[in-house]
Amino acid sequence: MGMPTLTIDGKLVEFTPGQTILEVAKANGINIPTLCHLKDTTPTGACRICLVEVKGARTLVASCAMPAGNGMEVKTDTETVHVSRRLNVELLLASGNHNCLTCEKNGSCKLQSLAYAYGITDIRFKGQTQQYPAETENPLIIRDFSRCILCGRCVQACNEIQVNRAIGYGYRGAKSKIVTTGDRPYQDSDCVFCGQCVEVCPVGALTEKKAVGLGRPWETAKVRTTCPYCGVGCQMDLHVKDGKVVKVTAADGQSNKERLCVKGRFGYDFIDSPERLTTPLIKGEDGRFQEASWDEALTLVAKKFKAIKKEHGADALAGLTSARATNEENYLFQKLFRAGVGTNNVDHCARL
Amino acid sequence: MAGLAASFGSGAMTNSIQEMEQCQVALVIGSNTTENHPVIGTVLRRAVQRGGAKIIVADPRRIGLVEDAALWVRQRPGTDLALINAMIHVILKEGLQDQAFIDERTENFEALKESVRKYASAKAEKITGIPAADIEAAARLYATAERAAIFYAMGITQHVTGTDNVKALANLAMVCGHLGKPGSGVNPLRGQNNVQGACDMGGLPGDLPGYQKVANKEVLKRFKEQWNAKKLPSAPGLTLMEIMDAAHKGSIKGLFILGENPMVSDPDTGHVEKALERLDFLVVADIFLTETAALADVVLPGACWAEKEGTFTNTERRVQRVRKAVEAPGQARADWELLNDLGQRLGLDWNYKEPKKIFKEIAEVTPAYAGISHERLDSLGSLQWPCPDKKHPGTPILHTKAFTRGKGLFHVLEHQEPVERADARYPFTLTTGRNLYHYHTRTMTGRSVGLNDLAPTCKVEINPADAARLGVNNGELVQVSSRRGKIVASACVIDRVAPGVVFLPFHYADAAANMLTIGALDPVAKIPEFKVCAVQLKKVA
Ligand code: SF4
Ligand code: SF4
Ligand code: SF4
């Protein structure tokens, strides 16, 4: 039996049962804009931006939530579709404080780019007044409810990607708000500060507190690397501006699939700690450290090692290598001790 | 490491992280996954939420994953082996084993069968404190699943019986044939980012890169040629704890510590400090003046991970790139650069200019890494070893057709009581571990805004019943003392720990849990018994 098919913008395409219209479109190079859609989670159809026309349906349908059906006729590029999408963008823009100039998300905001794509130059509807003050107490994440468009991505991310189950929809109607249990601030809730909600928020409602004011997206360069903490080896992007890491975001690595934990996401500012060692130190007779040049320090180490080896043998020396150093460094370290010093007294602290 | 290598021929995680979303049963033992390997915690939780997987948690503490578990068994600290043997006993008694797998792929089964007879669940209940019915339920759940995986971490290995505990888990998996297929296996979760890599690269006293033994003449001869070395030592060297003991006794005179902080991370801190002070010469390379670096004669400033190129190997044998994003401060330099310069001063003909070139040499001498290069990693993102040639896609699952050592080997293992048990003077059992917000000895997380604010001080977890008896309230200061030392920590009164058990994170230098722990070693892996020791508690007036 052949694969089921449907027509999308006049093109006959095959699909796998279970795929949504959105997935079928994407697989065939047809772009349907989305806002609330979040990969690997249950679709909610909340934002109504991914609307398409399906022949026979009474209204436009949310393509992210609608399973593809054999013989369906789908249109993604009609006047009705565009008018509705545009209207929905306008309503979202009117729903709160969307002044881009003062927003941390300026330049990487999905609502901003949709407004731009739909040529919206002016806000037609009168916005409601701000009803919940921003939450700024915890050290890591700012929750600015005035910018929240209630798309629910953060809820999906927290409950289905990280499965921390810390947030959900609260209150009703115009009072709707994303809340923790008991509507407490993050730091007094089940939140574990993985930051996945920040990662997926399409607008400026959730932002990294430590990164505020440190760089616009177009000013920073991203460097892909591996997390320096636990053995999961999450892939991450370091956002660099003027020689400084200003933010960390998750990358789609094979082990982490765009997830990070609190350490990987927020544990980066030790890099710029004023306590970093910046010069070799040699302990003087008085037991105090004195700054030294690399040449002095390494020459002293080599001299001492040679003297100990001469007097007591190579096995009077030992080296502890590091589970934090790179493979290349671990390799050189053991080679140094085996080939250079002449001992197998090499270990590291993985046993611990 | 040593345990799995003895059973299977390879000490590494048998399966891969993301495939675990498809497992049906996960036995999580001695791993507080959601705090110590949070992203693996998310995979397990998604397996439950999306795939209806069932989790069995075996842990003395009510860890986060208990919420998601189909079954939680709370063993008395240090009795894991009795629990595992009892599970095997149930499986064999009820005929739930995979006899075909046992017959074709393993050896020494009869001896195992005989040895677990002693571990009837009623008897194991007395040792472990777990109701016999729960032991049986756990055994059935694990054995009858089609895809069942075991996860373990320090809670299993940091005991005098650590190596045996791991072999016992290998026995369990082999009895049920839960190996060599997706969503199964025996999966150690490595604590530090590059523990796997440090071992792979020969950061072990008996192993050259790729676990090639120094004691093997053929191997040594080949390395002599490849390294162009006149001679190489063939006698296995000392392990970390033996090095500390030897330093204490005076037979180790000079020590180089690269980026580690044994003053906080090692057991019986008082002993470590004396050992380091007795050295004639101590060199420490690190990014901060740690407690250990402060004792050094020479301190070398290192570059941190964001300031250098290289690779790390994660817990699932996945080699991934580390890339330079910023410059190191002042004169700080990457470890590979300073090692190169030191090598030259020690008379080696070294001239390493780039990590990429060092990696090329690693691939030449390490069969499992032979097909990996920075270039391939840059285009593919990652590769899992073994990756024997430049076309090889890497190996997500080990032991699919045969074990690395050929047949899987069953081991006969007996329960042993922890070295130190609670008694009248030290009536509490202390176990140690990590918390979510910190990493190791806090040299990095302690200096990161936010992380330190969320977990700034050391807290000792005490069961409410014990706290009431001691008259201690949440947040009050308590003195925790063992035969080796004492610390003060604030009380966290919570039923996460059982009555009679207390828990301390080991991150904090000012309240170093390892002042209290024991240096007693597992005879094979030489891992100290961090997890269990006896302590007394006193409210600080
Ligand atoms: S906080 Fe962001 S992600 Fe969450 S509902 Fe509001 S706009 Fe959507
Ligand atoms: S930081 Fe993580 S745990 Fe906290 S609300 Fe966001 S997604 Fe949930
Ligand atoms: S982000 Fe968290 S889970 Fe991922 S590697 Fe880093 S410490 Fe581990």
PDB file of C-alpha atoms in Angstrom, chain B residues 194-317:
ATOM      1  CA  ASN B 194      35.470  14.636  31.001  1.00  0.00           C
ATOM      2  CA  VAL B 195      35.982  11.734  33.379  1.00  0.00           C
ATOM      3  CA  GLN B 196      35.370   9.392  30.496  1.00  0.00           C
ATOM      4  CA  GLY B 197      37.956  11.193  28.375  1.00  0.00           C
ATOM      5  CA  ALA B 198      40.549  11.327  31.163  1.00  0.00           C
ATOM      6  CA  CYS B 199      40.256   7.525  31.475  1.00  0.00           C
ATOM      7  CA  ASP B 200      40.205   6.977  27.710  1.00  0.00           C
ATOM      8  CA  MET B 201      43.386   9.047  27.388  1.00  0.00           C
ATOM      9  CA  GLY B 202      45.326   6.918  29.856  1.00  0.00           C
ATOM     10  CA  GLY B 203      44.924   9.026  32.983  1.00  0.00           C
ATOM     11  CA  LEU B 204      45.133   5.741  34.875  1.00  0.00           C
ATOM     12  CA  PRO B 205      48.127   4.099  36.557  1.00  0.00           C
ATOM     13  CA  GLY B 206      47.886   0.826  34.653  1.00  0.00           C
ATOM     14  CA  ASP B 207      46.520   1.995  31.315  1.00  0.00           C
ATOM     15  CA  LEU B 208      47.934   3.770  28.325  1.00  0.00           C
ATOM     16  CA  PRO B 209      45.458   5.553  26.005  1.00  0.00           C
ATOM     17  CA  GLY B 210      42.528   3.328  24.998  1.00  0.00           C
ATOM     18  CA  TYR B 211      42.888   1.039  28.063  1.00  0.00           C
ATOM     19  CA  GLN B 212      45.980  -0.582  26.611  1.00  0.00           C
ATOM     20  CA  LYS B 213      47.832  -2.063  29.544  1.00  0.00           C
ATOM     21  CA  VAL B 214      51.270  -0.812  30.561  1.00  0.00           C
ATOM     22  CA  ALA B 215      52.031  -4.338  31.735  1.00  0.00           C
ATOM     23  CA  ASN B 216      51.550  -5.749  28.228  1.00  0.00           C
ATOM     24  CA  LYS B 217      54.939  -6.042  26.484  1.00  0.00           C
ATOM     25  CA  GLU B 218      53.530  -5.784  22.968  1.00  0.00           C
ATOM     26  CA  VAL B 219      51.627  -2.640  23.843  1.00  0.00           C
ATOM     27  CA  LEU B 220      54.615  -1.049  25.505  1.00  0.00           C
ATOM     28  CA  LYS B 221      56.843  -1.845  22.562  1.00  0.00           C
ATOM     29  CA  ARG B 222      54.406  -0.205  20.167  1.00  0.00           C
ATOM     30  CA  PHE B 223      54.121   2.921  22.308  1.00  0.00           C
ATOM     31  CA  LYS B 224      57.897   3.146  22.548  1.00  0.00           C
ATOM     32  CA  GLU B 225      58.053   3.260  18.778  1.00  0.00           C
ATOM     33  CA  GLN B 226      55.115   5.591  18.325  1.00  0.00           C
ATOM     34  CA  TRP B 227      56.339   7.988  20.971  1.00  0.00           C
ATOM     35  CA  ASN B 228      59.921   7.621  19.941  1.00  0.00           C
ATOM     36  CA  ALA B 229      60.784   6.944  23.613  1.00  0.00           C
ATOM     37  CA  LYS B 230      63.939   5.219  24.778  1.00  0.00           C
ATOM     38  CA  LYS B 231      62.107   3.445  27.553  1.00  0.00           C
ATOM     39  CA  LEU B 232      58.711   3.387  29.170  1.00  0.00           C
ATOM     40  CA  PRO B 233      57.879   2.114  32.669  1.00  0.00           C
ATOM     41  CA  SER B 234      56.078  -1.237  32.652  1.00  0.00           C
ATOM     42  CA  ALA B 235      55.014  -1.570  36.297  1.00  0.00           C
ATOM     43  CA  PRO B 236      51.539  -0.170  36.973  1.00  0.00           C
ATOM     44  CA  GLY B 237      51.736   2.984  39.058  1.00  0.00           C
ATOM     45  CA  LEU B 238      49.906   4.138  42.157  1.00  0.00           C
ATOM     46  CA  THR B 239      46.284   5.233  42.297  1.00  0.00           C
ATOM     47  CA  LEU B 240      45.168   8.576  43.655  1.00  0.00           C
ATOM     48  CA  MET B 241      44.571   7.328  47.184  1.00  0.00           C
ATOM     49  CA  GLU B 242      47.797   5.340  47.141  1.00  0.00           C
ATOM     50  CA  ILE B 243      49.642   8.437  45.968  1.00  0.00           C
ATOM     51  CA  MET B 244      48.214  10.351  48.933  1.00  0.00           C
ATOM     52  CA  ASP B 245      49.220   7.578  51.313  1.00  0.00           C
ATOM     53  CA  ALA B 246      52.695   7.387  49.796  1.00  0.00           C
ATOM     54  CA  ALA B 247      53.076  11.154  50.101  1.00  0.00           C
ATOM     55  CA  HIS B 248      52.036  10.851  53.703  1.00  0.00           C
ATOM     56  CA  LYS B 249      54.656   8.181  54.284  1.00  0.00           C
ATOM     57  CA  GLY B 250      57.264  10.125  52.352  1.00  0.00           C
ATOM     58  CA  SER B 251      57.877   7.842  49.389  1.00  0.00           C
ATOM     59  CA  ILE B 252      56.243  10.243  46.942  1.00  0.00           C
ATOM     60  CA  LYS B 253      58.267  13.445  46.981  1.00  0.00           C
ATOM     61  CA  GLY B 254      56.936  15.473  44.083  1.00  0.00           C
ATOM     62  CA  LEU B 255      53.403  15.814  42.774  1.00  0.00           C
ATOM     63  CA  PHE B 256      51.763  17.653  39.875  1.00  0.00           C
ATOM     64  CA  ILE B 257      48.032  18.247  40.227  1.00  0.00           C
ATOM     65  CA  LEU B 258      46.234  19.433  37.117  1.00  0.00           C
ATOM     66  CA  GLY B 259      42.969  21.267  37.784  1.00  0.00           C
ATOM     67  CA  GLU B 260      41.762  19.245  40.730  1.00  0.00           C
ATOM     68  CA  ASN B 261      41.021  20.141  44.307  1.00  0.00           C
ATOM     69  CA  PRO B 262      41.574  17.037  46.431  1.00  0.00           C
ATOM     70  CA  MET B 263      41.602  19.192  49.562  1.00  0.00           C
ATOM     71  CA  VAL B 264      37.812  19.356  49.238  1.00  0.00           C
ATOM     72  CA  SER B 265      36.943  16.426  47.006  1.00  0.00           C
ATOM     73  CA  ASP B 266      38.886  13.629  48.687  1.00  0.00           C
ATOM     74  CA  PRO B 267      37.832  11.703  51.768  1.00  0.00           C
ATOM     75  CA  ASP B 268      39.391  12.337  55.114  1.00  0.00           C
ATOM     76  CA  THR B 269      40.560  15.831  54.224  1.00  0.00           C
ATOM     77  CA  GLY B 270      42.831  16.040  57.240  1.00  0.00           C
ATOM     78  CA  HIS B 271      44.866  13.143  55.881  1.00  0.00           C
ATOM     79  CA  VAL B 272      45.109  14.713  52.415  1.00  0.00           C
ATOM     80  CA  GLU B 273      46.307  18.001  53.817  1.00  0.00           C
ATOM     81  CA  LYS B 274      49.083  16.331  55.796  1.00  0.00           C
ATOM     82  CA  ALA B 275      50.059  14.277  52.770  1.00  0.00           C
ATOM     83  CA  LEU B 276      50.360  17.363  50.556  1.00  0.00           C
ATOM     84  CA  GLU B 277      52.296  19.267  53.212  1.00  0.00           C
ATOM     85  CA  ARG B 278      54.828  16.479  53.490  1.00  0.00           C
ATOM     86  CA  LEU B 279      55.748  16.652  49.813  1.00  0.00           C
ATOM     87  CA  ASP B 280      59.083  18.174  48.870  1.00  0.00           C
ATOM     88  CA  PHE B 281      57.503  19.767  45.854  1.00  0.00           C
ATOM     89  CA  LEU B 282      53.908  20.359  44.783  1.00  0.00           C
ATOM     90  CA  VAL B 283      52.862  21.940  41.478  1.00  0.00           C
ATOM     91  CA  VAL B 284      49.233  22.846  40.855  1.00  0.00           C
ATOM     92  CA  ALA B 285      47.795  24.143  37.600  1.00  0.00           C
ATOM     93  CA  ASP B 286      44.333  25.614  38.012  1.00  0.00           C
ATOM     94  CA  ILE B 287      42.202  28.590  37.119  1.00  0.00           C
ATOM     95  CA  PHE B 288      41.756  29.651  40.751  1.00  0.00           C
ATOM     96  CA  LEU B 289      43.890  29.579  43.867  1.00  0.00           C
ATOM     97  CA  THR B 290      41.982  26.607  45.286  1.00  0.00           C
ATOM     98  CA  GLU B 291      42.452  25.147  48.757  1.00  0.00           C
ATOM     99  CA  THR B 292      44.863  22.689  47.123  1.00  0.00           C
ATOM    100  CA  ALA B 293      46.732  25.302  45.069  1.00  0.00           C
ATOM    101  CA  ALA B 294      47.331  27.313  48.230  1.00  0.00           C
ATOM    102  CA  LEU B 295      49.560  24.471  49.460  1.00  0.00           C
ATOM    103  CA  ALA B 296      51.643  24.367  46.262  1.00  0.00           C
ATOM    104  CA  ASP B 297      55.234  25.471  45.718  1.00  0.00           C
ATOM    105  CA  VAL B 298      54.442  26.511  42.167  1.00  0.00           C
ATOM    106  CA  VAL B 299      51.040  27.524  40.857  1.00  0.00           C
ATOM    107  CA  LEU B 300      50.418  27.689  37.119  1.00  0.00           C
ATOM    108  CA  PRO B 301      47.468  29.744  35.832  1.00  0.00           C
ATOM    109  CA  GLY B 302      45.309  27.770  33.434  1.00  0.00           C
ATOM    110  CA  ALA B 303      42.864  28.743  30.720  1.00  0.00           C
ATOM    111  CA  CYS B 304      39.273  27.693  31.322  1.00  0.00           C
ATOM    112  CA  TRP B 305      37.170  25.693  28.887  1.00  0.00           C
ATOM    113  CA  ALA B 306      35.842  28.755  27.088  1.00  0.00           C
ATOM    114  CA  GLU B 307      39.387  29.871  26.356  1.00  0.00           C
ATOM    115  CA  LYS B 308      40.743  26.853  24.498  1.00  0.00           C
ATOM    116  CA  GLU B 309      40.243  24.339  21.713  1.00  0.00           C
ATOM    117  CA  GLY B 310      39.928  20.637  22.282  1.00  0.00           C
ATOM    118  CA  THR B 311      37.486  17.818  22.938  1.00  0.00           C
ATOM    119  CA  PHE B 312      35.586  16.258  25.841  1.00  0.00           C
ATOM    120  CA  THR B 313      34.134  12.739  25.894  1.00  0.00           C
ATOM    121  CA  ASN B 314      30.795  12.505  27.638  1.00  0.00           C
ATOM    122  CA  THR B 315      29.360   9.703  29.703  1.00  0.00           C
ATOM    123  CA  GLU B 316      27.942   7.910  26.620  1.00  0.00           C
ATOM    124  CA  ARG B 317      31.377   7.770  24.939  1.00  0.00           C
TER     125      ARG B 317
END
